[in-house]
Short mmCIF file of C-alpha atoms in Angstrom, two decimals:
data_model
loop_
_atom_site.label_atom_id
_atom_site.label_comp_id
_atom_site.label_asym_id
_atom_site.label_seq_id
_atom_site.Cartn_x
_atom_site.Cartn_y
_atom_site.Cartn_z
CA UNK A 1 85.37 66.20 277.96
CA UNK A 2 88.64 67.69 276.46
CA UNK A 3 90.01 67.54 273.17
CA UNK A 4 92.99 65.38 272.78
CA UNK A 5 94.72 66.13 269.34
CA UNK A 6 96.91 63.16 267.57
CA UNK A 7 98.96 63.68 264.88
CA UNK A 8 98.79 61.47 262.06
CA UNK A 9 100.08 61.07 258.27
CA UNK A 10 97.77 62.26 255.54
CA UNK A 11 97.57 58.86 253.85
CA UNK A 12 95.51 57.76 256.80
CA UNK A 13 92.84 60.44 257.13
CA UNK A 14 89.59 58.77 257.43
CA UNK A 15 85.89 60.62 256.50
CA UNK A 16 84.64 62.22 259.46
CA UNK A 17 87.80 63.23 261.32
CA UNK A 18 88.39 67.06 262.06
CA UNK A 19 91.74 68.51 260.76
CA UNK A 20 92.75 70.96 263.48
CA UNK A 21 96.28 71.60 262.25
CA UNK A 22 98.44 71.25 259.45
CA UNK A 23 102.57 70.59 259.39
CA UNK A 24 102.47 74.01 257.26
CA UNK A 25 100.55 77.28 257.89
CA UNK A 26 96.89 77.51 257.08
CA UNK A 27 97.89 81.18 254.83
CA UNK A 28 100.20 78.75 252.33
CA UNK A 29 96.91 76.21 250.96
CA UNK A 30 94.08 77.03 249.92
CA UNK A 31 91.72 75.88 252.57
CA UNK A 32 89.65 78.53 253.54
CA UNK A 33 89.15 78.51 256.92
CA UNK A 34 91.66 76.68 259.88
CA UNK A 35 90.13 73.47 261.16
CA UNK A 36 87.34 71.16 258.81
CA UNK A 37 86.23 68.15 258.41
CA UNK A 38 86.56 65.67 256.16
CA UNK A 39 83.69 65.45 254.45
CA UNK A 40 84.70 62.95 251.21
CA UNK A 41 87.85 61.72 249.64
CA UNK A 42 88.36 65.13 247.95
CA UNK A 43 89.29 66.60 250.92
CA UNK A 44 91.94 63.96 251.48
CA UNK A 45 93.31 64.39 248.22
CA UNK A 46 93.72 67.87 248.76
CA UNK A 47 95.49 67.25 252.11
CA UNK A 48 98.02 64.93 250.26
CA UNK A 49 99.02 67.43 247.68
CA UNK A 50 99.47 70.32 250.27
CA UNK A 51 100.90 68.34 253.40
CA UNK A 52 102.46 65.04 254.79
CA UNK A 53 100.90 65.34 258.50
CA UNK A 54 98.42 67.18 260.21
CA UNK A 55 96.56 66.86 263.48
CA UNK A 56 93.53 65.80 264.29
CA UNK A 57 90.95 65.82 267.31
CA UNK A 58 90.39 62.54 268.95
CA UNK A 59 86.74 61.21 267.98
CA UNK A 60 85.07 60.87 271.34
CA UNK A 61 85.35 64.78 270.84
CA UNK A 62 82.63 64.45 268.13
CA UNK A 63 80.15 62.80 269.84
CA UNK A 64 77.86 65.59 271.27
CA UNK A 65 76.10 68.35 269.98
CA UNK A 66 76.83 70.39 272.84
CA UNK A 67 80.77 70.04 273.65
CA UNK A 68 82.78 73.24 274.45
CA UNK A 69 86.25 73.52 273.46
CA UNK A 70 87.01 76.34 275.36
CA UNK A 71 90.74 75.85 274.36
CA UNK A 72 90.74 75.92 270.71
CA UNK A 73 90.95 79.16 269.42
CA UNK A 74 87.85 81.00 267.38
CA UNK A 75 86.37 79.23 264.35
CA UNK A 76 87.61 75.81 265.46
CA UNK A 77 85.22 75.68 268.46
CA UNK A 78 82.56 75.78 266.16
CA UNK A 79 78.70 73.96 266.53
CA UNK A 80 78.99 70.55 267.08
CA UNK A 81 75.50 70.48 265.17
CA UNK A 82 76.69 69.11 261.98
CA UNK A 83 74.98 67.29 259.09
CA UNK A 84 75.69 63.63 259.85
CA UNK A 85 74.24 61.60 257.35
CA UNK A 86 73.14 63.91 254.77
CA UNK A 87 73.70 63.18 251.36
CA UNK A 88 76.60 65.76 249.61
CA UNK A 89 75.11 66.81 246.04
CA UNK A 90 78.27 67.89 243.66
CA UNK A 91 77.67 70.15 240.77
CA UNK A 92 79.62 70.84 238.27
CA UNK A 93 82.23 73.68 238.99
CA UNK A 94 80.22 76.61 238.73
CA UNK A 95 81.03 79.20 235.69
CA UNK A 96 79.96 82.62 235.76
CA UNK A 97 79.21 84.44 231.62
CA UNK A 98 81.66 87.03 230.87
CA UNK A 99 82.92 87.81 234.41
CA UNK A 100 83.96 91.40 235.50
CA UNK A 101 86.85 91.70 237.57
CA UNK A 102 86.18 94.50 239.60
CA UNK A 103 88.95 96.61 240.54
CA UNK A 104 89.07 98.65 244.35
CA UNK A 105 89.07 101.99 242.87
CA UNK A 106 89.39 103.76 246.31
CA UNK A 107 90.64 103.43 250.00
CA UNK A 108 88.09 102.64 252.53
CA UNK A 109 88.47 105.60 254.63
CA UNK A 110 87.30 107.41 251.22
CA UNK A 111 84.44 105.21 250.86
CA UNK A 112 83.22 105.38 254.37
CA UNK A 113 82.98 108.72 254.63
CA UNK A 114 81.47 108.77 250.70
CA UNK A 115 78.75 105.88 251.58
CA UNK A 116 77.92 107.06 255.25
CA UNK A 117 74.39 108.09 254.72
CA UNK A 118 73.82 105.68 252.35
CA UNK A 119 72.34 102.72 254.41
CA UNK A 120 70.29 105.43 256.47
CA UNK A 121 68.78 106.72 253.16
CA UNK A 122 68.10 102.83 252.38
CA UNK A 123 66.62 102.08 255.59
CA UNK A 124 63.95 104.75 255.12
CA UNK A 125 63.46 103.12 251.48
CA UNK A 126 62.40 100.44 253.49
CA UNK A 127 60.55 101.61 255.93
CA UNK A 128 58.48 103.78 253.54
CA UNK A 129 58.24 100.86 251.30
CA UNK A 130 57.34 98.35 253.99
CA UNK A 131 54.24 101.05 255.33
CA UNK A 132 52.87 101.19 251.98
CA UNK A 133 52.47 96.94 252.22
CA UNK A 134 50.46 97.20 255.56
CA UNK A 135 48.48 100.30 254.44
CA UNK A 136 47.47 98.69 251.10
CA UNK A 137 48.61 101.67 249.61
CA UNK A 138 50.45 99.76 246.75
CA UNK A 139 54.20 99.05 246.52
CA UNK A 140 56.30 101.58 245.26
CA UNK A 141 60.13 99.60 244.72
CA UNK A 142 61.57 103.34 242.71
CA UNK A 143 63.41 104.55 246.56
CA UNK A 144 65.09 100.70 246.73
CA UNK A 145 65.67 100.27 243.07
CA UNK A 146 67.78 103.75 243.65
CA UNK A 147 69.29 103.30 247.10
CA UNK A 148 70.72 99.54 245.68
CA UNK A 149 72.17 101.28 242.42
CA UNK A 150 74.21 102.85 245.02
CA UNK A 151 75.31 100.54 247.23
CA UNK A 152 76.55 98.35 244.01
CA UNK A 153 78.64 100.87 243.02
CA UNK A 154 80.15 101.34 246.30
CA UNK A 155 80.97 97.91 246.70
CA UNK A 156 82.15 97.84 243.19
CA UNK A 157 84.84 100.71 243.98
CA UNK A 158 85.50 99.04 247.64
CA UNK A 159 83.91 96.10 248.96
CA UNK A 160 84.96 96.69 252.76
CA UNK A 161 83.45 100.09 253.36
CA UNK A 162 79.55 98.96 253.27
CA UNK A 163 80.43 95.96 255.42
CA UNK A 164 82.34 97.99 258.10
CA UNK A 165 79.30 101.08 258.10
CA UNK A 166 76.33 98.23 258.06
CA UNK A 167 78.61 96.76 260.99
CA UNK A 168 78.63 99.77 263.30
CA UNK A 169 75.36 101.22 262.68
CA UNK A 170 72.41 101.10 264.62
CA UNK A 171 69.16 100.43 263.15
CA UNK A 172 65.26 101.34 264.12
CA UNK A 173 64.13 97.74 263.09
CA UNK A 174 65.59 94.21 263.06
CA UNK A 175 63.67 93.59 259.43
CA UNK A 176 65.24 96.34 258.19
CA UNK A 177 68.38 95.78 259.56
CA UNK A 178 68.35 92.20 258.89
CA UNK A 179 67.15 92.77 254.73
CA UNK A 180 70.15 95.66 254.47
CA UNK A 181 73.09 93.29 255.98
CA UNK A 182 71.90 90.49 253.90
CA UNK A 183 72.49 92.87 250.78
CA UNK A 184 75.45 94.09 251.64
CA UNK A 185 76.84 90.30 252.38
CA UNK A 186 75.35 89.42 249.32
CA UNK A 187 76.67 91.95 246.86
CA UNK A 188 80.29 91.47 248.42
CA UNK A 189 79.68 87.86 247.13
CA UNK A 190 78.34 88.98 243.91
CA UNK A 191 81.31 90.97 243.51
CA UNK A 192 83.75 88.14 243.94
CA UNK A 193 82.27 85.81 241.74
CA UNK A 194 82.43 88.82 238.63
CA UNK A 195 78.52 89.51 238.61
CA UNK A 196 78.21 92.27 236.56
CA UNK A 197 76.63 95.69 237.98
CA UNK A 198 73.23 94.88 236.43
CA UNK A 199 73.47 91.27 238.23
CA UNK A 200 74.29 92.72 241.39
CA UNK A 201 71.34 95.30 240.96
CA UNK A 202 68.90 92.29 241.05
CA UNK A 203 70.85 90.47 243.58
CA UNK A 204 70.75 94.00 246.10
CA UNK A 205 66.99 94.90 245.14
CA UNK A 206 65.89 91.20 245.45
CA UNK A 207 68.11 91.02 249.15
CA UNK A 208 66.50 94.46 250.34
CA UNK A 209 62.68 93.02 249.10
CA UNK A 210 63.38 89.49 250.33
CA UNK A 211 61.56 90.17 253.92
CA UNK A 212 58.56 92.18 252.40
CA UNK A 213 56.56 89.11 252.95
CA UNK A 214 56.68 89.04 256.97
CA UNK A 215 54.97 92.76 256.79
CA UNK A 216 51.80 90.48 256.41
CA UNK A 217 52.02 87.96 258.92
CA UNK A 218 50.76 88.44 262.53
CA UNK A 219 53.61 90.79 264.76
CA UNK A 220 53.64 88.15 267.25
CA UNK A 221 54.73 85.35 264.52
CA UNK A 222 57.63 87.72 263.34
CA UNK A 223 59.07 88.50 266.51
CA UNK A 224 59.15 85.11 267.87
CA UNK A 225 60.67 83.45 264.36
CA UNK A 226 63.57 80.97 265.84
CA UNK A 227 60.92 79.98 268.66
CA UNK A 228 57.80 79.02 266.69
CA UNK A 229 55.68 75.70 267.43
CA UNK A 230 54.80 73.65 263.89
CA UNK A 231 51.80 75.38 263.28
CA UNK A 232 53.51 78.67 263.72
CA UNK A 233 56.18 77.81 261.23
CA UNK A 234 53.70 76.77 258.88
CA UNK A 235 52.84 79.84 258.93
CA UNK A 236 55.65 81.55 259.18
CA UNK A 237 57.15 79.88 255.38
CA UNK A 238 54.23 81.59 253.78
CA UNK A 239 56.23 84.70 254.40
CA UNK A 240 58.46 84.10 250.91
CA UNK A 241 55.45 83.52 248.66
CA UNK A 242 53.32 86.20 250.45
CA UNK A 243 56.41 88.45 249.37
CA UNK A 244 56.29 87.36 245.94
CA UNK A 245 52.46 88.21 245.39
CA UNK A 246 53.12 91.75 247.11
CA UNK A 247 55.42 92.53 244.45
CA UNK A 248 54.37 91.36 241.69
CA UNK A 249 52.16 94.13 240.96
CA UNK A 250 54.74 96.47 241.26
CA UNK A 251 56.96 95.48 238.48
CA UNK A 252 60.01 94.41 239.64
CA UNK A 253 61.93 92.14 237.15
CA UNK A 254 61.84 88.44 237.54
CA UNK A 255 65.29 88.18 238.00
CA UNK A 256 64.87 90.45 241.53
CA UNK A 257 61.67 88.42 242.31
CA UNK A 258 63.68 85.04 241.86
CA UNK A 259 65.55 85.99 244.82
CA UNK A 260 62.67 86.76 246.89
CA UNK A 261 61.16 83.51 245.61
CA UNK A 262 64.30 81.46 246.10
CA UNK A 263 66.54 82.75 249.72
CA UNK A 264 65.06 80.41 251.48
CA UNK A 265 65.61 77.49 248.97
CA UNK A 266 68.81 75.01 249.65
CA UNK A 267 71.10 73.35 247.37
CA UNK A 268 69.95 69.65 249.47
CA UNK A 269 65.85 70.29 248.43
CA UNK A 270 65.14 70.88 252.52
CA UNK A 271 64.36 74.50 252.33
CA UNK A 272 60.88 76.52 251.36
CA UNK A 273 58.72 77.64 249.97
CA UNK A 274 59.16 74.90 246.74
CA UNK A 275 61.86 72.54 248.34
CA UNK A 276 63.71 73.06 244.96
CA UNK A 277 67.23 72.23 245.22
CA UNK A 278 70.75 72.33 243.03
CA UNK A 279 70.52 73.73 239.82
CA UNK A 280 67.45 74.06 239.93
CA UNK A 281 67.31 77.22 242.21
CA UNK A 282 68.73 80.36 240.70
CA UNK A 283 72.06 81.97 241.38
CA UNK A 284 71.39 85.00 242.57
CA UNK A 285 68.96 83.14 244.94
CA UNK A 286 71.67 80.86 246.25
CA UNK A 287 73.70 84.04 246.95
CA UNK A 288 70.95 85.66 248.53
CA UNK A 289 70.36 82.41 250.48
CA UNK A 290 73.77 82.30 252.08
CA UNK A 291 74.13 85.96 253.09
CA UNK A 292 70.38 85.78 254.46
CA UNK A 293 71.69 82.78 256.50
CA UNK A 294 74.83 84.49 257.65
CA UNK A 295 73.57 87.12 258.52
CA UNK A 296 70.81 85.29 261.06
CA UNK A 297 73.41 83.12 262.80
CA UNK A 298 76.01 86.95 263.87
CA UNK A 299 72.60 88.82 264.58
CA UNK A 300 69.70 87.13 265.53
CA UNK A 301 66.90 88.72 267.07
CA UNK A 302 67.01 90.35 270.06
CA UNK A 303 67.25 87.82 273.38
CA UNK A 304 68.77 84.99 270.72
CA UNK A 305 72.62 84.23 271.40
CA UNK A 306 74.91 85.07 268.03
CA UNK A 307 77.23 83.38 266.99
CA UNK A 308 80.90 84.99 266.08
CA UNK A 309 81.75 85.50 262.67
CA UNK A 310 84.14 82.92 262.63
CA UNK A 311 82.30 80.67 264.14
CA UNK A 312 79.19 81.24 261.41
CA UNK A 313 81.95 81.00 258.50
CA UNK A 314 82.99 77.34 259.98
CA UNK A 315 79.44 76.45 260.10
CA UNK A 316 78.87 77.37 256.71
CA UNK A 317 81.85 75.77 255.27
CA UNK A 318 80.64 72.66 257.05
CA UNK A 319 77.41 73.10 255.27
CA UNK A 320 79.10 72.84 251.79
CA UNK A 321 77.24 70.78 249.07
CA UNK A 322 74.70 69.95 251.98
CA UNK A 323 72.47 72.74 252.20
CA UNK A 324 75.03 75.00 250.17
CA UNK A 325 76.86 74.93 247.27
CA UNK A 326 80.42 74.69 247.55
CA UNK A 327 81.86 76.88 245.04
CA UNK A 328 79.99 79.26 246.91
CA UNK A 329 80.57 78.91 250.63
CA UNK A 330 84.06 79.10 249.23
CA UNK A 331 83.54 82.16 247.10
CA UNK A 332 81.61 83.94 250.31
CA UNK A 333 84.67 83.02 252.47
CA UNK A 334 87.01 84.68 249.84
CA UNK A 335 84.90 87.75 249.70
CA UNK A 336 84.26 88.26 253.46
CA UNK A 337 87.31 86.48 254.96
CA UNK A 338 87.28 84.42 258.08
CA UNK A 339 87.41 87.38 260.20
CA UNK A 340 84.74 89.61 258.17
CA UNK A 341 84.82 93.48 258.48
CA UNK A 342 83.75 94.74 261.91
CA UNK A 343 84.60 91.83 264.14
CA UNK A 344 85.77 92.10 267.15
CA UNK A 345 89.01 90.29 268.13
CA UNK A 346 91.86 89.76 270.45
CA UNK A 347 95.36 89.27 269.33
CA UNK A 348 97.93 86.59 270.45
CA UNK A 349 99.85 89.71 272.44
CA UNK A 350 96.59 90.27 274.44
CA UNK A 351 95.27 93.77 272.25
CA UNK A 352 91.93 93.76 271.69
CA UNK A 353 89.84 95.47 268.18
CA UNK A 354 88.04 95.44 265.55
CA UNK A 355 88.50 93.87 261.79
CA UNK A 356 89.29 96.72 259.51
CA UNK A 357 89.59 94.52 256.17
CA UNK A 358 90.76 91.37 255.19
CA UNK A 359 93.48 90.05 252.63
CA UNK A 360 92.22 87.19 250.20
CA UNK A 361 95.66 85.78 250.66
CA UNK A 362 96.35 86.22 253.60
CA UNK A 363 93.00 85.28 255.09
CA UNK A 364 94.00 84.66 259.16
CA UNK A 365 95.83 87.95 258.76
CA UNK A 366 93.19 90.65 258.62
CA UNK A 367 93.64 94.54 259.71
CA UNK A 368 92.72 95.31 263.11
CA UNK A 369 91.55 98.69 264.70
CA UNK A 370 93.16 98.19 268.16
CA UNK A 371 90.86 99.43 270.75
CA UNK A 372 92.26 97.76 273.63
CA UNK A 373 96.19 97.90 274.21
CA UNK A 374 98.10 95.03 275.82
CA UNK A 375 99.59 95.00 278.59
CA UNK A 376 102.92 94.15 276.99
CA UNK A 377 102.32 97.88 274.96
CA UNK A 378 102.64 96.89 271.58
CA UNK A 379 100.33 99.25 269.83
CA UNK A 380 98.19 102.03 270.56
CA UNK A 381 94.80 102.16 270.95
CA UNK A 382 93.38 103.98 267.52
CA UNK A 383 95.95 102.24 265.36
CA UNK A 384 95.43 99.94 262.40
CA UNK A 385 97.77 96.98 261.90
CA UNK A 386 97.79 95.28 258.95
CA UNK A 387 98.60 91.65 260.02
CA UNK A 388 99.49 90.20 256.97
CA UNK A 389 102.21 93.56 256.29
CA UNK A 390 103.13 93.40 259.88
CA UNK A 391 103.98 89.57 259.58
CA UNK A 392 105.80 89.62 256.12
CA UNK A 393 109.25 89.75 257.68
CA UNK A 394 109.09 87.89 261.08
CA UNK A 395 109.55 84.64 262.28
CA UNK A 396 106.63 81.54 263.50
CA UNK A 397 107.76 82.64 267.01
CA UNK A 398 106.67 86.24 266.08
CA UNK A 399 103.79 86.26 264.08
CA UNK A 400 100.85 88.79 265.62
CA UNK A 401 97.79 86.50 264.61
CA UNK A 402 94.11 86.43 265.80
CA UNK A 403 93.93 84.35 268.99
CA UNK A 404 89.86 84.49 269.39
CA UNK A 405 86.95 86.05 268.23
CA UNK A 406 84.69 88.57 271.09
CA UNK A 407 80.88 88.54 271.34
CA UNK A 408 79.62 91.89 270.54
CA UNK A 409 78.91 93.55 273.75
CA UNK A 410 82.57 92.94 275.22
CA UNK A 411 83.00 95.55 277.50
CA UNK A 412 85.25 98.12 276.43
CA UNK A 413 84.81 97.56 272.48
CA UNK A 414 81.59 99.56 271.46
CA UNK A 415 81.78 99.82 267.62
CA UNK A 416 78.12 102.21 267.69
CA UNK A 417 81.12 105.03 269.05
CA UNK A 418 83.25 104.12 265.31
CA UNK A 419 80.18 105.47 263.77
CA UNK A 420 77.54 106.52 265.39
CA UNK A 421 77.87 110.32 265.60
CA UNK A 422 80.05 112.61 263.67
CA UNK A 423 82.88 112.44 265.52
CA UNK A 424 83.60 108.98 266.02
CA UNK A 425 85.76 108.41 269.21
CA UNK A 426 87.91 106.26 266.65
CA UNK A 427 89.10 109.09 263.97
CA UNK A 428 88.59 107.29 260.62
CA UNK A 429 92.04 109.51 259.75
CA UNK A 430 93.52 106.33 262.11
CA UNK A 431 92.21 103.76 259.06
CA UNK A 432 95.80 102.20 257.30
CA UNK A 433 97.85 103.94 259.46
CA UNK A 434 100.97 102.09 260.30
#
């Protein structure tokens, strides 16, 4: 079944209907990604102060979990799996102690080539760490207390560089792989919200120990994780607590073991291994628990189907005061943008890349490494255009915007060549050029 779309005043938005479009552009409010629900009167409120119409998609559109809307561009043809008929828990607005607002204190290109070995060198922390758990050698947590020092400062100085590297590199071992992303996505987050550097050095360590646990379950329990039967998922949950017990001996603070403790909590009480939920499970932990959850829905394991990036932040922002806490789905979205670092898009003149960076205000207008050119010629291949520059002086008719998101894999848009030797095939000299 298609989508129809109806346009309709604000003052007659009803709970449940999905906003598709607005009478203004999505860049001038402060929704944070195109296309929502409405999930409480709040949301209506907000669409009176900001608009007088918008349109919506027809309801019969909403009735299965497995529609297609192969016409509606990226995020908005997002799971149809939503939370119907969970309860929404509201906390007060969250307020972080004496935030820092960390200033980008360098370009990217700079950064990159400055943090390139980095996630290699904390990779091995890992893997040495993780061999010292099955041997029963003790844990030694010195090599990932050091290796996240530096990966807070470099997101500290520039918060796109560790995204875009942890993006384009390939890794020995999903686990590892999996624990490194999460930290990255999670200190970006951290940043945002003004943790200071000794926060974010809990929040890294505690992302980077948070899958310690599954070193002691059986292989074939671990490699089968999104396809377990009830007994195997029992089993499976022990993972977190199994983590905690490794570590303790090792003595990491409790503020790093909170996380380990708490990723898999959420803010509705329906995670594990406690079932704690709202304020009752720590912040860094909640942080931890969104990244962690990100990061499994863009790159599951092998032979699982990922989702896009936009896709993933729709899903999350659907999940808002369900099984995450608004202010920070919203905060994530901020730090990561809809299109994070390192995905791979086309543009409305038919170019094809990859997502350099992303503007907080401008947050449908990211920069994009064209690797593809259109037919139509309008860039090079090799070329960074900042949309949200490029778009400053031209009119609605010519606007260069993100038309869809690409599955990894798209033929013809390998990011392993932007980083996996060297001599990238894409010169990192190319990054901000105009």
């Amino acid at each position: 079944m298609g989508v129809q779309q109806r346009k309709l005043a604000v003052h007659d938005l009803e709970i449940g209907m999905f906003v598709s479009d607005l009478d203004r552009p999505w860049h001038e409010t402060p929704f944070p990604i195109q296309g929502f629900y409405i999930r409480s009167q709040n949301d209506v409120r907000a669409l009176v102060s900001h608009c007088k119409w918008v349109m919506i998609d027809e309801p019969e559109t909403r009735d299965s979990a497995d529609v297609n809307l192969p016409h509606v561009v990226g995020f908005r043809a997002r799971s149809r799996q939503r939370a119907k008929g969970r309860e929404e828990i509201e906390l007060p607005p969250l307020s972080i102690r004496e935030p820092v607002n960390h200033k980008v204190s360098t370009t990217l290109k700079k950064e990159i080539k400055t943090s390139r070995k980095l996630l290699g060198d904390a990779e091995g922390a890992l893997e040495r760490m993780f061999d010292s758990v099955r041997s029963e050698a003790g844990v030694d947590t010195r090599l990932v207390a050091d290796v996240t020092r530096k990966m807070v400062k470099s997101v500290c100085r520039q918060p796109s560089a560790l995204l875009w590297l942890s993006r384009t590199r390939q890794y020995d071992d999903f686990v590892y792989r999996h624990a490194l992303n999460t930290s990255v996505w999670a200190l970006v987050v951290g940043r945002q919200l003004g943790l200071n550097e000794g926060l974010l050095n809990h929040l890294g360590a505690g992302c980077l120990l948070s899958q310690v646990g599954k070193t002691t379950l059986p292989i074939e329990i671990v490699e089968s994780e999104q396809q377990l039967s009830v007994e195997d998922y029992e089993v499976f949950r022990t993972y977190v607590q199994r983590g905690v017990e490794v570590l303790k001996p090792s003595g990491v603070s409790k503020a790093v073991l909170s996380v380990v403790q708490g990723h898999r909590e959420r803010h509705n009480g329906s995670g594990f291994p406690i079932g704690l939920g709202g304020e009752r499970i720590p912040l860094l932990a909640k942080v931890a628990g969104i990244a962690e959850f990100f990061e499994s829905l863009i790159a599951p394991r092998e032979g699982q189907e990922p989702m896009t990036p936009a896709k993933a932040v729709g899903l999350l922002y659907e999940m808002r005061n369900i099984e995450f806490q608004k202010d920070l789905v919203e905060a994530f979205i901020q730090a990561v943008g809809v299109y994070p670092a390192g995905t791979l898009v086309e543009l409305n003149d038919g170019s094809r890349g990859v997502v350099v960076s992303h503007s907080p205000e401008r947050r449908l207008w990211p920069s994009v490494m064209v690797l593809q050119a259109s037919e139509k010629g309008s860039f090079k291949s090799g070329r960074v255009v900042d949309l949200a520059r490029y778009n400053e002086a031209r009119t609605q008719a010519e606007v260069l915007a993100v038309r869809e998101c690409l599955p990894h894999g798209t033929e013809g848009l390998d990011l392993m060549a932007l980083d996996a030797t060297n001599e990238p095939r894409w010169s990192l000299g190319k990054i901000f050029t105009r």
